[in-house]
Protein backbone atom coordinates (compact mmCIF):
# COMPACT_ATOMS: atom_id res chain seq x y z
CA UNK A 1 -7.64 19.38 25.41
CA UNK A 2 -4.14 20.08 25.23
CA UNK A 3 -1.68 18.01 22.22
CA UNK A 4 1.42 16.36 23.34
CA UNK A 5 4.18 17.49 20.70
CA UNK A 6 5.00 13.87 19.75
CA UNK A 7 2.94 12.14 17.22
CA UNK A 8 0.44 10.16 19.50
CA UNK A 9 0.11 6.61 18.64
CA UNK A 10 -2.84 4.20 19.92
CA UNK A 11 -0.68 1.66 19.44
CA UNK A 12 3.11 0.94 18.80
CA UNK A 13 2.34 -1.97 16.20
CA UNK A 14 0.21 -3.07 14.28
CA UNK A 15 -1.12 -6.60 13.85
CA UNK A 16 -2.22 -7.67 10.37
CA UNK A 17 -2.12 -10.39 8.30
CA UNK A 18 -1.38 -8.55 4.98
CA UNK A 19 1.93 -6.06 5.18
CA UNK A 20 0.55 -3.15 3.49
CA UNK A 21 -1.46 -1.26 6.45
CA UNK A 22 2.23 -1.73 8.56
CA UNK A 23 4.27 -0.49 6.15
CA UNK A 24 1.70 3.09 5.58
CA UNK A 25 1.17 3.48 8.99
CA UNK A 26 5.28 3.58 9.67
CA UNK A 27 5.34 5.95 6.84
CA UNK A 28 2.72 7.77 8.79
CA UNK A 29 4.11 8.18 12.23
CA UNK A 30 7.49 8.53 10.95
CA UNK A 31 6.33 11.71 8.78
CA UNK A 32 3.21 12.69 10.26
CA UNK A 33 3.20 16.45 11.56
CA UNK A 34 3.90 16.39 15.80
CA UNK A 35 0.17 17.11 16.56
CA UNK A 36 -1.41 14.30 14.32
CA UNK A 37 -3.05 11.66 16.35
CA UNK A 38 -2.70 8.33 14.34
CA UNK A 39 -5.18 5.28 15.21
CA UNK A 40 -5.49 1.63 13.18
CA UNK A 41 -8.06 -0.94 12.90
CA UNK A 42 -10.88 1.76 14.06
CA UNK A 43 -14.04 0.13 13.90
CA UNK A 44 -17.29 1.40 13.65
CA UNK A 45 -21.08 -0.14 13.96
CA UNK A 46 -24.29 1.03 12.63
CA UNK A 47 -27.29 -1.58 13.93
CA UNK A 48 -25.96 -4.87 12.63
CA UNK A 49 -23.56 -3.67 10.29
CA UNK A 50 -19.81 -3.27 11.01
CA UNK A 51 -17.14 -1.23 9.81
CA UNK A 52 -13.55 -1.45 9.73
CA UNK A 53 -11.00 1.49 8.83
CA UNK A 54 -7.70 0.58 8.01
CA UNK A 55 -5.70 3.84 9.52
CA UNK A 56 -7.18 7.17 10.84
CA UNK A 57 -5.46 10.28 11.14
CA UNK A 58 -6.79 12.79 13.02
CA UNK A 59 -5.85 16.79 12.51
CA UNK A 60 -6.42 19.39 15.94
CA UNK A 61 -8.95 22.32 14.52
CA UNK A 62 -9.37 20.70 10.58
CA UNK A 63 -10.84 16.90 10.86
CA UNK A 64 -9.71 13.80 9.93
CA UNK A 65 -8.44 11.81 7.24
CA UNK A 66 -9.86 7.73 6.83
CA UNK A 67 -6.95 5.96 4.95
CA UNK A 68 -7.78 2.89 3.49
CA UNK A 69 -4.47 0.64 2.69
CA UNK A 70 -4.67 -1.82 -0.29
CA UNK A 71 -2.06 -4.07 -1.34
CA UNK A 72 -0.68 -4.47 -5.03
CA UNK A 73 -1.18 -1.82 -7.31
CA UNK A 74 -3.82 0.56 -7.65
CA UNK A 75 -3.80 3.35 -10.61
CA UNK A 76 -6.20 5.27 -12.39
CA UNK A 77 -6.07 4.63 -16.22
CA UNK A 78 -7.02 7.21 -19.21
CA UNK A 79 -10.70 7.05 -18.84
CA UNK A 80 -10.55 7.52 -14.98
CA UNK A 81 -11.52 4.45 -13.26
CA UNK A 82 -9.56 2.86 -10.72
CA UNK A 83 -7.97 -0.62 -10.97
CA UNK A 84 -6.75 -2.82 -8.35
CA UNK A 85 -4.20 -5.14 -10.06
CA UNK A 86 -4.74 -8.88 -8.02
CA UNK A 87 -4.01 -12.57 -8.68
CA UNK A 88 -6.21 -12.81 -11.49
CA UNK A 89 -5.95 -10.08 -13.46
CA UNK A 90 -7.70 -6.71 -12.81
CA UNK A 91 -10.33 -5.14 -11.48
CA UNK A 92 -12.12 -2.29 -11.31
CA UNK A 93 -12.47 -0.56 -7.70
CA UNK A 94 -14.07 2.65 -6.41
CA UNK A 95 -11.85 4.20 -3.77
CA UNK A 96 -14.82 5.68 -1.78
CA UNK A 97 -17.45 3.13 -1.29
């Protein structure tokens, strides 16, 4: 398969109801490297269950990269959990599962 040297985009925009995911994936395929292929919304199903990924980036010859956008603030704190700051306070989040 031969890369175009443009970032290639599955789709110009992206439609969303929250503005984070638009605002990473302009950051994205404004800065991405020429031979990154950039894809939104991807989902995937297993037998009944369904899942969605926010923004994937795929890399020729390494892999990819799942990138999953959350709004607010996110930061780790001293004892190393996550925490996802929303409308009623905090919580704590795991960033893989």
């Amino acid at each position: 398969m031969r890369w175009r040297q443009s970032v290639r985009i599955a789709f110009r925009r992206i439609r969303c109801g929250r503005p984070s995911p638009s605002v990473v994936w302009e950051q994205l395929r404004d800065q991405a490297p020429a031979d990154r292929t950039l894809l939104s919304n991807v989902v995937l199903v297993h037998d009944v269950l369904e899942y969605e990924i926010d923004l994937l980036v795929l890399i020729p010859c390494a892999g990819a990269v799942v990138v999953e956008v959350k709004g607010g603030s996110v930061a780790v704190d001293a004892d190393g959990q996550w925490r996802q700051h929303v409308a009623y306070g905090q919580k704590t989040i795991d960033p893989v599962t």
